[in-house]
């Protein structure tokens, strides 16, 4: 199942909605969780952001900040468990029998109030005994390595976030590039980038993933198959790289010679 979580940082323009539609068409998620829509239910309806989804829950922004919404398609059975201005917690029924929990989460953007977010996360953790996935913008980093530029973060705030995650028995899913999910959009030495968005899952979900990756199909271990494919891919890319480098070198020499001849012919 594909789940798409995105901090839109405002859906008040046609450009933002077009970006959202692009992601929706590319990812084709069963569930879509949007953060910081910064607009109300009426504007979301006006832009027809939810075609193809039978279910939706929209939480209007407060003033010009916040705003959450979640959409799900007709084949996804979802039961709403709780929601607030900073989270949406649902139970997803998969394959008609297996239930699991998905929570879209938004950490308080005010660092002095962020401890309320961790208190909420810990309180919600003990309310339901299901395999749990939590995704969103937590507005906080876990480690110094998740920030580039600017002044160092207050280590107490990092520790507070890590302790909340550990107390909830959650683990970081990791990420594919890009490494940082937020930037202050400044240039040079003023640039600051941080990893604020992430996915978390509990130990049970982790064991399910590990089991799937170690399952044998057709007498062959999945990991062996993947490793073999990666090796073959690497070999072919290596061959392509050599051939391309030779071709580029030849082109470079030819063009340099052409340029020299052109310079000579233009001399008086």
Backbone as a ProteinNet text record, in pm:
[ID]
protein_1_A
[PRIMARY]
XXXXXXXXXXXXXXXXXXXXXXXXXXXXXXXXXXXXXXXXXXXXXXXXXXXXXXXXXXXXXXXXXXXXXXXXXXXXXXXXXXXXXXXXXXXXXXXXXXXXXXXXXXXXXXXXXXXXXXXXXXXXXXXXXXXXXXXXXXXXXXXXXXXXXXXXXXXXXXXXXXXXXXXXXXXXXXXXXXXXXXXXXXXXXXXXXXXXXXXXXXXXXXXXXXXXXXXXXXXXXXXXXXXXXXXXXXXXXXXXXXXXXXXXXXXXXXXXXXXXXXXXXXXX
[TERTIARY]
84.1	0	87.7	55.3	129.4	58.1	134.6	84.1	170.7	106.6	177	151.6	257.9	247.5	331.3	271.3	338.6	302.9	404.9	382.5	370.9	248	222.4	270.3	282.6	321.3	235.2	106	9.8	-44.6	-176.3	-241.8	-331.2	-282.3	-363.4	-343.1	-270.9	-246.6	-264.5	-287.1	-301.7	-171.4	-58	71.3	86	46	55.6	-34.5	-156.1	-247.6	-199.7	-138	-83.7	31	112	219.4	161.4	54.8	-11	-67.4	-132	-188.4	-78.7	35.4	148.2	194.4	213	256	152.8	26.5	-79.6	-78.2	-55.6	-51.3	72.9	184.5	309.1	310.8	269.8	276.7	157	39.5	-86.7	-108.8	-111.5	-125.6	-267.5	-278.2	-408	-457.9	-363.2	-395.3	-304.2	-360.5	-283.5	-306.4	-197	-203.9	-132.1	-203.1	-147.5	-138.7	-28.7	0.2	13.8	-21.5	-11.3	-79.9	-205.2	-280.9	-304.7	-313.7	-333.3	-457.8	-556.2	-682.2	-795.4	-915.9	-1031.6	-1093.5	-1198.5	-1269	-1322.3	-1374	-1435	-1333.6	-1214	-1113.1	-1063.4	-1050.2	-1009.8	-1111.7	-1238.6	-1343.3	-1339.3	-1310.8	-1306.3	-1202.3	-1087.6	-979.7	-993.8	-1096.4	-1120.6	-994.4	-938.8	-813.6	-832.6	-955.7	-975.7	-1040.6	-1044.9	-1103.6	-1035	-1113.6	-1057.9	-1053.3	-1085.9	-1085.9	-1228.6	-1269.9	-1407.1	-1417	-1307.7	-1310.5	-1220.2	-1259	-1175.5	-1210.3	-1108.8	-1126.2	-1042	-1104.9	-1035.2	-1044.6	-931.5	-926	-880.4	-968.1	-939.3	-821.1	-754.6	-643	-694.5	-603.6	-635.5	-567.1	-647.4	-588.5	-521.3	-390.6	-315.4	-213.5	-232.6	-137.2	-211.2	-137.7	-194.7	-285.2	-371.8	-462.3	-412.9	-495.2	-461.4	-573.6	-540.1	-645.2	-591.8	-682.2	-648	-752.2	-704.1	-791.1	-757.7	-856.1	-830.3	-923.1	-876	-951.5	-1061.4	-1139.7	-1258.7	-1225.3	-1103.2	-1065.1	-999.8	-986.1	-922.5	-1027.7	-1038.6	-1134.4	-1067	-1119.3	-1058.8	-1162.4	-1122.4	-1204	-1129.6	-1192.9	-1131.3	-1131.4	-1015.7	-1004.6	-996.7	-918.4	-910.5	-845.7	-866	-801.6	-795.6	-706.5	-693	-634.4	-593.4	-530.1	-392	-337.6	-201	-188.6	-300	-287.5	-419.4	-408.2	-522.9	-483.4	-560.2	-528.7	-638.4	-600.6	-700.8	-658.1	-756.4	-733.5	-762.1	-668.6	-681.9	-702.4	-804.2	-833.7	-776.5	-685.1	-617.1	-655.3	-682.3	-714.2	-833.6	-921.2	-1043.4	-1026.8	-903.7	-887.5	-781.5	-666.6	-555.1	-569.2	-575.2	-589.2	-455	-430.8	-313.6	-344.4	-256.2	-281.1	-191.4	-252.6	-175.1	-209.2	-105.7	-126.5	-48.1	-118.5	-52.5	-29.4	93.8	130.2	198.3	169.9	230.3	279.2	412.5	469.3	446	429.6	404.4	519.5	490.2	597	666.7	604.4	664.1	746.9	879.3	965.8	938.6	891.9	864.1	739.2	656	533.5	541.5	657.1	666.4	653.9	684.4	670.3	525.9	430.3	290.3	269.2	343.1	332.2	379.8	490.7	544.4	454	394	297.3	178.2	129.2	17.3	56	174.4	219.4	225.9	280.9	292.2	155.1	65.1	-69.8	-143.9	-131.6	-199.7	-140.2	-11.3	56.3	-9.5	-54.8	-110.4	-258.8	-322.3	-467.4	-513.8	-430.3	-469.2	-354.3	-385.8	-284.1	-286.5	-225.4	-217.7	-79.7	-41.5	79.9	63.5	169.8	154.7	257.8	209.3	295	255.7	354.9	330.7	418.1	355.7	428.9	386.3	477.6	441.3	560.6	530.3	630.5	633.7	741.7	752.1	813.3	858.4	917.3	1034.7	1103.3	1218	1310.7	1438.1	1535.6	1568.2	1622.7	1660.6	1808.2	1889.9	2034.8	2093.5	2210.1	2276.9	2303.7	2325.3	2356	2237.8	2118.8	2000.2	1979.1	2083.5	2078.3	2207.1	2194.3	2310.9	2298.3	2397.8	2396.9	2329.4	2355.9	2292.9	2354.4	2295.6	2343.4	2302.6	2379.9	2342.4	2207.9	2133.7	2004.9	2027	1928.5	1931.1	1924.1	2025.3	2033.3	1918.2	1865	1752.7	1629.3	1609.2	1494.2	1508.8	1631.3	1656.4	1632.4	1684	1668.2	1521.4	1447.7	1305.3	1229.4	1262.9	1198.6	1236.4	1364.3	1409.9	1345.8	1338.7	1280.1	1132.4	1061.6	919.6	902.7	987.1	980.7	1012.3	1114	1151.5	1042.8	982	875.9	754.3	732.3	621.8	659	783.1	831.8	832.2	870	875.5	1019.9	1039.2	1170.6	1160.9	1271.8	1276.6	1283.1	1203	1203.3	1327	1398	1505.8	1450.6	1532.8	1489	1571.5	1514.8	1589.4	1616.8	1709.6	1742.1	1617.8	1606.8	1706	1712.6	1827.4	1850.4	1770.1	1762.3	1691.5	1556.2	1457.2	1320.6	1273.3	1352.9	1315.2	1436.1	1413.6	1519.7	1463.8	1549.2	1505.7	1513.3	1555.7	1557.1	1645.6	1751.9	1851.7	1976.2	2064.9	2181.6	2309	2411.9	2543	2546.7	2622.1	2640.6	2513.7	2412.9	2286.9	2191.7	2229.2	2141.9	2132.6	2010.5	1986.1	1894.1	1932.7	1850.6	1836.3	1716.9	1690.2	1602.1	1612.4	1523.6	1411.5	1299.8	1187	1077.4	1069.9	967	1025.4	946.7	995.9	879.5	912.3	817.7	869.3	780.4	814.9	726.4	780.8	696.1	737.6	645.3	673.8	748.4	787.4	867.2	792.7	661.6	583.5	585.6	568.5	575.5	713.8	816.4	952.7	974.6	920.5	936.9	862.6	747	671.7	752.7	812.8	894.7	1013.4	1079.9	1195.6	1155.8	1040	992.2	966.2	903.6	874.9	1003.3	1103	1227.8	1308.9	1282.7	1357.6	1279.5	1156.9	1074	1127.2	1128.1	1171.9	1053.7	1075.8	973.7	1034.3	969.1	1019.9	1154.8	1181.1	1306.8	1422.6	1398.6	1507	1479.1	1580.2	1565.9	1549.9	1454.7	1429.1	1554.4	1625.6	1745.4	1851.1	1863.5	1959.1	1922.6	1792.2	1745.5	1774.4	1747.5	1770.4	1919	2001.5	2145.3	2200.3	2147.8	2193	2154	2031.7	1984.4	2066	2095.4	2176.1	2316.5	2371.8	2504.6	2504	2401.9	2390.3	2372.3	2289.9	2267	2397.4	2475.1	2601.8	2699.9	2702.9	2792.9	2756.3	2627.1	2583.3	2604.7	2580.9	2606	2755.1	2838.3	2981.9	3026.3	2972.3	3003.7	2958.7	2835	2782	2869.1	2916.4	2997.2	3128.1	3191.7	3317.7	3295.2	3191.5	3162.7	3129.4	3051.4	3012.1	3132	3222.6	3340	3430.2	3446.4	3527.2	3465.5	3332.9	3262.6	3275.9	3261.7	3272.4	3414.3	3513.9	3652.9	3679.7	3628.7	3646	3578.9	3457.8	3385.8	3460.7	3517.1	3589.6	3712	3789.5	3909	3871	3765.5	3721.5	3677.2	3597.2	3546.9	3659.6	3756	3868.3	3950.9	3970.4	4045	3969.9	3837.6	3755.5	3764.9	3764.7	3774	3909.4	4015.7	4149.7	4158.4	4105.7	4109.6	4030.3	3916.3	3834	3907	3980.7	4056.2	4168.5	4235.9	4344.8	4293.8	4178.2	4124.3	4075.5	4047.7	3998.7	4111	4235.6	4348.3	4379.8	4416	4446.9	4578.3
-119.6	0	124.7	219.2	344	453.7	519.7	632.6	753.9	864.5	986.8	1091.8	1136.6	1242.5	1360.2	1478.6	1594.7	1721.4	1799.6	1932.4	2028.8	2069.4	2153.3	2296.2	2338.5	2475.9	2577	2545.6	2636.4	2584.9	2567.6	2525.6	2638	2759.4	2873.5	2920.5	2843.8	2886.4	2769	2800.4	2695.2	2618.2	2684.2	2617.2	2507.5	2538	2439	2319.8	2345.4	2236.5	2154.5	2219	2144.9	2055	2104.1	2020.9	1900.2	1922.7	1813	1711	1757.8	1666.8	1585.5	1650.4	1579.2	1465.3	1494.1	1390	1277.2	1314.5	1214	1121.2	1177.9	1097.4	1009.5	1061.5	985.4	873.7	904	807.1	713	765.3	689.4	628	711.5	659.3	613.4	513.2	470.9	568.6	624.2	721.7	842.5	961.3	1084.1	1174.2	1214.1	1299.9	1430.5	1542.2	1673.5	1758.2	1831	1912.9	2058.8	2148.1	2292.2	2330.4	2292	2332.2	2483.2	2541.4	2685.8	2736.6	2650.9	2692.7	2608.4	2653.5	2587.2	2485.6	2423.1	2318.7	2370.3	2492.2	2546.9	2559.6	2608.1	2624.8	2490.2	2392.5	2258.6	2200.8	2222.1	2174.1	2249.2	2378	2459.9	2408.1	2365	2318.6	2170.9	2105.7	1964.7	1880.8	1892.8	1824.3	1674.9	1629.9	1491.2	1398.3	1428	1332.3	1196.4	1089.6	955.4	901.7	983.4	939.7	944.8	835.1	829.6	889.8	880.6	926.8	1046.2	1133.3	1249.3	1305.7	1361.8	1434.5	1560.6	1675.1	1802.3	1877.3	1926.5	2007.7	2146.8	2243.5	2378.7	2439	2531.7	2601.2	2700.1	2742.8	2845.1	2973.9	3069.8	3189.9	3156.1	3184	3155	3043.6	2962.8	2854.9	2724.2	2614.4	2482.9	2435	2343.4	2281.9	2144	2040.3	1902.8	1844.1	1745.4	1668.4	1530.6	1435.1	1298.3	1247.6	1185.2	1124.8	976.9	894.9	753.6	705.1	604.5	559.8	460.7	421	338.6	197.3	150.1	14.2	8.2	120.9	126.7	151.6	57.5	70.4	137.5	251.9	330.4	364.9	346.9	389.2	499.4	613.5	725.3	698.9	713.4	691.8	822.8	917.6	1047.1	1148.6	1275.3	1380.6	1508.6	1597.4	1728.1	1822.4	1940.5	2034	1986.4	1885.2	1841.8	1692.9	1619.6	1477.9	1422.7	1315.7	1235.9	1090.3	1017.6	879.6	787.3	691.3	603.2	457.2	369.1	224.8	181.5	111.8	67.3	-83.3	-125.3	-267.9	-314.3	-409.4	-457	-601.5	-629.1	-765.4	-824.2	-738.9	-784.8	-838.7	-845.6	-905.1	-835.8	-805.6	-752.9	-602.1	-559.9	-418.6	-361.6	-238	-169	-20	49	188	282.9	389.3	495.2	629.3	702.5	834.8	938.3	1041	1156.9	1258.1	1308.4	1389.9	1519.5	1625.6	1756.5	1813.8	1824.4	1878.3	2028.6	2076.3	2218.9	2302	2399.5	2480.5	2572.4	2596.7	2678.5	2588	2605.3	2512.7	2517.1	2630.2	2639.1	2560.4	2526.6	2450.8	2307.4	2271.3	2142	2024.8	2046.3	1936.6	1888.7	1977.7	1935.1	1829.2	1842.7	1744.2	1607.7	1605.9	1476.7	1416.4	1500.9	1451.2	1386.8	1451.8	1397	1265.6	1260.8	1139.3	1022.5	1045.7	939	895.7	990.9	956	872.9	910	836.3	697.3	683.3	555.3	441.9	468.4	362.1	339.7	410.9	401.2	281.8	237	128.2	29.2	-98.2	-202.6	-261.5	-190	-233.7	-201.4	-271.6	-232.8	-87.9	-10	134.8	197.4	283.6	366.4	511.6	596	737.7	820.1	906.1	985.6	1131.6	1220	1360.7	1452.5	1576.7	1679.3	1702.1	1658.3	1667.3	1800	1880.5	2011.4	2001.7	1888	1869.1	1764.8	1778.2	1678.4	1589.7	1471	1379.1	1390.7	1421.2	1423.7	1547.4	1589.2	1705.2	1685.4	1560.2	1531.3	1558.3	1579.1	1605.4	1754.9	1832.9	1976.5	2021.3	2111.9	2167.5	2319.4	2387.7	2533.1	2587.8	2716.2	2781	2740.4	2788.7	2757.5	2616.4	2553.5	2419.3	2422.7	2313.8	2303.4	2279.4	2316.9	2289	2138	2079.9	1934.3	1877.4	1957.3	1909.2	1883.8	1967.7	1950.4	1823.4	1795.4	1672.9	1550.4	1555.5	1442.7	1421.1	1528.8	1518	1446.5	1477.8	1411.8	1264.4	1234.8	1095.2	1012.9	1069.2	995.6	967.1	1062	1040	926.5	925.1	819.5	683.9	679.7	554.2	506.4	598.6	561.8	505.6	553	501.6	371.7	326.3	203	214	331	356.1	363.2	336.9	344.4	423.4	487.2	564.8	471.2	500.1	418.2	441.2	551.7	587.4	667.9	689.5	773.9	746	783.6	794.5	942.9	974.4	1114.5	1191.3	1320.5	1405.8	1385.3	1418.6	1396.5	1493.2	1619.3	1721.2	1750	1777.9	1798.2	1942.6	2026.3	2166.6	2255.1	2372.4	2470.5	2610	2700	2838.9	2917.2	2850	2906	3030.1	3031.2	3136.6	3079.8	3167.1	3124.2	3140.3	3067.3	3079.3	3034	3107.8	3070.2	3087	3154.4	3174.3	3056.1	2959.2	2844.4	2754.2	2715.1	2618.4	2510.5	2385.1	2272.1	2173.5	2114.3	2020.2	1906.1	1793.9	1681.1	1683.6	1743.9	1757.6	1655.1	1606.6	1509.3	1368.7	1275.5	1138.9	1042.5	913.9	807.4	723.5	685.3	601.5	478.2	365.6	247	170.3	88.8	18.1	-112.1	-179.1	-301.3	-409.1	-419.8	-522.4	-500.6	-375.8	-345.4	-378.3	-346.9	-375.3	-524.2	-607.3	-752.4	-805.9	-744.9	-786.6	-758.5	-638.9	-603	-697.3	-724.7	-814.9	-954.1	-1000.7	-1133	-1140.4	-1034.6	-1032	-1034.4	-956.4	-948.8	-1077.7	-1158.7	-1283.5	-1404.6	-1383.3	-1493.7	-1547.8	-1679	-1741.9	-1760.7	-1730	-1750	-1831.2	-1942.7	-2027	-2086.4	-2111.2	-2173.6	-2076.7	-1949.6	-1852.2	-1744.6	-1711	-1605.8	-1471.5	-1390.2	-1260.9	-1174.1	-1173.6	-1091.2	-1136.8	-1269.6	-1320.6	-1272.9	-1275.9	-1231.1	-1082.8	-1003.1	-859.5	-829.1	-897.1	-874.9	-912.7	-1024.1	-1065.7	-962.6	-911.6	-810.3	-682.2	-641.7	-522.3	-539.8	-660.1	-686.6	-676.8	-737.5	-732.7	-589.2	-514.4	-374.5	-295.2	-321.6	-252.6	-283.9	-411.3	-450.3	-379.5	-376.4	-312.9	-161.9	-100.7	42.1	72.5	-17.8	0.7	-3.4	-100.3	-109.6	15.8	59.3	180.2	300.5	308.8	422	428.5	312	308	351.1	293.1	326.5	474.5	526.4	666.7	757.5	719.3	801.2	805.9	689.8	685.1	773.6	763.1	842.4	991.4	1029.7	1170.2	1221.9	1138.3	1177.8	1203.4	1114.2	1130.3	1258.4	1283.5	1405.2	1529.8	1522.5	1637.4	1668.8	1566.1	1585.1	1641.8	1585.7	1631.3	1776.8	1811.9	1949.2	2048.2	2006.1	2093.5	2121.4	2018	2035.2	2127	2110.5	2196.8	2341.8	2363.4	2498.2	2560.7	2482.3	2533.3	2576.2	2492.4	2525.1	2651.5	2666.7	2785.9	2911.1	2898.7	3013.1	3052	2951.2	2978.2	3048.1	3002.7	3059.4	3202.5	3242.1	3377.5	3476.8	3426.4	3516.6	3596.9	3727.2	3811.2	3769.3
0	0	0	-87.1	-95.8	-16.7	69.1	146.1	114.6	84.9	48.7	155.6	222.7	323.1	275.7	276.1	217.4	292.7	327.2	382.7	265.8	236.3	119.2	139.5	266.7	299	223.7	220.5	159.6	28.5	22.4	-101.4	-154.2	-140.8	-180.2	-321.6	-403.2	-540.7	-635.4	-762.2	-862.9	-879.5	-859.2	-871.8	-767.3	-643.8	-536.4	-564.8	-611.7	-641.8	-760.9	-858.7	-972.5	-928.3	-834.4	-779.2	-707.5	-632.1	-561.2	-659.6	-763.7	-863.5	-931.2	-955.1	-1016.1	-926	-797.1	-703.1	-696.5	-698.6	-689.2	-810.4	-927.9	-1049.7	-1055.4	-1003.2	-1007.6	-903.9	-781.2	-671.7	-670.3	-707.3	-702.3	-563.5	-460	-323.5	-292.9	-206.2	-154.9	-48.4	25.3	129.4	110.1	122.3	105.5	226.7	291.5	409.9	380.1	390.9	360	486	497.3	615	572.4	662.5	637.2	506.3	493.8	374.8	374.7	494.1	511.6	438.6	425.8	364.7	422.2	400.9	456.9	363.9	412.6	338.9	205.5	204.4	82.7	-30.4	2.2	-102.3	-152	-63.2	-105.3	-202.5	-173.7	-263.2	-395.6	-390	-510.5	-608.5	-556.1	-642.1	-679.3	-629	-663.2	-641.2	-520.9	-492.8	-470.1	-446.8	-405.8	-507.8	-638.9	-732.6	-723.4	-728.4	-719.8	-578.7	-480.3	-341.1	-286.7	-227.1	-174.6	-35	39.9	177.8	198.7	287	316.7	453.7	516.6	641.6	631.5	645.4	634.8	766.6	813	933.8	892.2	904.9	859.1	933.7	865.5	927.4	1031.7	1117.3	1216.8	1173.6	1128.3	1071.1	939.6	930.8	808.8	830	932.7	960.1	985.4	969.2	996.1	885.2	920.8	824.8	784	807.8	771.5	687.5	605.8	539.5	502.7	498.8	461.8	363	255.1	154.5	142.6	106.3	80.5	-30.2	-104.6	-221.1	-182.7	-282.9	-258.7	-213.7	-238.3	-199.9	-62.4	0.6	131.9	239.1	331.8	441.7	561.1	597.9	705.5	811.5	937.4	1051	1125.5	1140.1	1210.2	1360.5	1423.4	1567.7	1645.5	1596.1	1663.7	1570.2	1601.3	1523.4	1606.2	1564.2	1627.8	1523.4	1566.1	1473.5	1429.5	1498.7	1467.7	1435.8	1428.8	1394.1	1341.2	1262.3	1220.2	1239.3	1318.4	1356.7	1304.4	1219.4	1158.8	1169.3	1157.6	1150.3	1007.7	946.2	807.6	805.2	733.3	718.4	586	592.8	473.1	443.8	317.6	272.7	347.3	394.7	458.8	599.2	650.1	782.9	868	810.5	889.3	908.7	1033.4	1065.5	1110.7	1074	1123.3	1135.6	1201.2	1238.6	1160.2	1107.8	1042.8	1106.8	1139.2	1197.1	1117.3	1071.4	1013.1	1123.9	1134.9	1251.6	1209.1	1283	1258.4	1390.5	1404.6	1527	1537.8	1658.3	1680	1622.5	1535.6	1476.1	1576.1	1690.6	1796	1886.7	1883.2	1957.9	2107.7	2158.9	2302.4	2341.3	2242.9	2268.6	2215.6	2162.1	2094.8	2190.9	2316.4	2412.9	2421.4	2388.4	2385.2	2276.8	2166.4	2058.3	2105	2179	2224.8	2332.2	2414.1	2512.8	2443.3	2338	2261	2195	2135.6	2068.1	2165.3	2284.3	2383.7	2436	2449.8	2497.5	2393.5	2267.2	2161	2140.9	2170.9	2148.1	2224.4	2345.5	2428.8	2412.7	2321.2	2308.7	2225.8	2131.8	2041.7	2029.9	2036.5	2025.7	1885.1	1791.1	1651.9	1596.8	1489.9	1418.3	1374.5	1389.1	1382.2	1289.8	1198.8	1114.6	1138	1162.8	1188.9	1094.4	1014.9	916.6	924.6	887.7	883	900.5	931.1	957.5	1108.4	1171.2	1316.7	1362.6	1266.4	1297	1393.8	1391.6	1479.9	1419.7	1450.1	1409	1528.5	1498.9	1606	1641.3	1539.7	1558.4	1490.2	1536	1477.1	1328	1287.4	1147.4	1054.5	1112.8	1032.3	1007.8	1036.2	1009.7	944	846.6	777.9	778.3	836.2	839.3	963.7	990.5	1104.5	1237.5	1344.5	1479	1520.2	1607.5	1655.1	1727.4	1715	1783.3	1933.1	2010	2153.5	2173.7	2235	2246.2	2328.8	2421.3	2502.2	2414.9	2313.4	2225.2	2141.5	2097.6	2021.5	2108.2	2229.7	2321.8	2355.2	2373.5	2405.6	2294.9	2169.9	2056.1	2051.3	2065.9	2061.6	2172.2	2290.6	2402.9	2379.4	2318.9	2289.1	2189.3	2086.5	1985.3	2047.3	2131.8	2197	2292.5	2365.3	2459.1	2385.8	2264	2182.2	2111.5	2133	2071	1918.7	1869.3	1725.9	1678.6	1549.8	1488.4	1359	1323.3	1199.9	1079.7	978	856.6	770.4	795.8	705.5	588.8	487.6	377.1	252.1	139.9	16.1	-5.2	-96.5	-117	-161	-132.4	-67.6	83.6	137.4	279.9	366.1	323	400.3	336.4	420.3	370.6	383.8	447	464.3	442.8	384.6	363.7	387.5	436.7	453.6	322.4	214.9	78.5	66.6	144.8	131	64.4	23.5	-51.7	29.9	-14.4	47.3	191.5	273	413.5	496.8	441.2	514.1	498.4	415.8	390.7	513.4	546.7	653.9	599.1	618.8	574.8	689.7	701.1	809.8	761.3	828.8	801.5	905.4	868.5	960.3	933.8	809.9	772.7	782	831.4	843.9	861.4	845.9	874	989.6	1078.7	1193.6	1192.4	1239.4	1253.6	1377.8	1428.4	1552.5	1524.9	1632.4	1621.7	1544.8	1565.2	1496.6	1346.4	1303.4	1160.3	1105.5	1183.9	1140.7	1119.6	1210.3	1197.5	1075.8	1044.6	925.5	800	793.7	677.8	664.9	778.1	775.2	728.6	772.9	733.9	584.3	531.1	387.4	306.7	349.3	273.9	282.5	383.9	397.9	348.2	298.4	250.8	119	107	-16.9	-110.4	-236.3	-337.7	-450.7	-483.2	-590.6	-559.3	-430.9	-391.7	-383.9	-409.2	-407.6	-304.1	-228.5	-130	-201.1	-153.4	-217	-216.9	-105	-96.8	-195.8	-213.9	-311.5	-451.3	-481.3	-612	-632.5	-528.7	-539.1	-554.2	-474.6	-482.4	-619.1	-674	-806.2	-912.6	-899.3	-993.4	-982	-856.9	-836.4	-894.3	-877.9	-931.5	-1083.8	-1146.4	-1291.8	-1339.6	-1266.7	-1301.4	-1292.3	-1185.7	-1168.9	-1280.6	-1321.7	-1430.1	-1560.1	-1589.7	-1714.4	-1711.9	-1594.7	-1582.9	-1595.6	-1542.7	-1555.2	-1700.1	-1775.4	-1918	-1991.5	-1960.2	-2023.7	-1991.4	-1866.7	-1824	-1901.4	-1919.2	-1993.7	-2137.6	-2200.5	-2339.7	-2355.2	-2260.6	-2267.6	-2248.7	-2157	-2131	-2253.2	-2318.9	-2440.4	-2547.9	-2561.7	-2662.1	-2634	-2507.3	-2470.9	-2491.3	-2460.6	-2481.2	-2629	-2713.1	-2858.2	-2906.3	-2857.5	-2896.2	-2851.1	-2730.3	-2676.8	-2762.3	-2798.5	-2880.9	-3017	-3076.9	-3209.1	-3205.9	-3105.6	-3096.6	-3065.1	-2983.9	-2953	-3077.7	-3159.9	-3284	-3380	-3384.9	-3470.9	-3426.2	-3294	-3239.1	-3270.5	-3259.6	-3291	-3437.1	-3525.8	-3668.7	-3698	-3626.5	-3647.5	-3600.9	-3488.7	-3437.5	-3533.6	-3591.4	-3685	-3810.2	-3858.5	-3982.2	-3963.9	-3839.1	-3812.5	-3785.6	-3773.8	-3749.3	-3875.5	-3861.7	-3978.9	-4044.7
[MASK]
++++++++++++++++++++++++++++++++++++++++++++++++++++++++++++++++++++++++++++++++++++++++++++++++++++++++++++++++++++++++++++++++++++++++++++++++++++++++++++++++++++++++++++++++++++++++++++++++++++++++++++++++++++++++++++++++++++++++++++++++++++++++++++++++++++++++++++

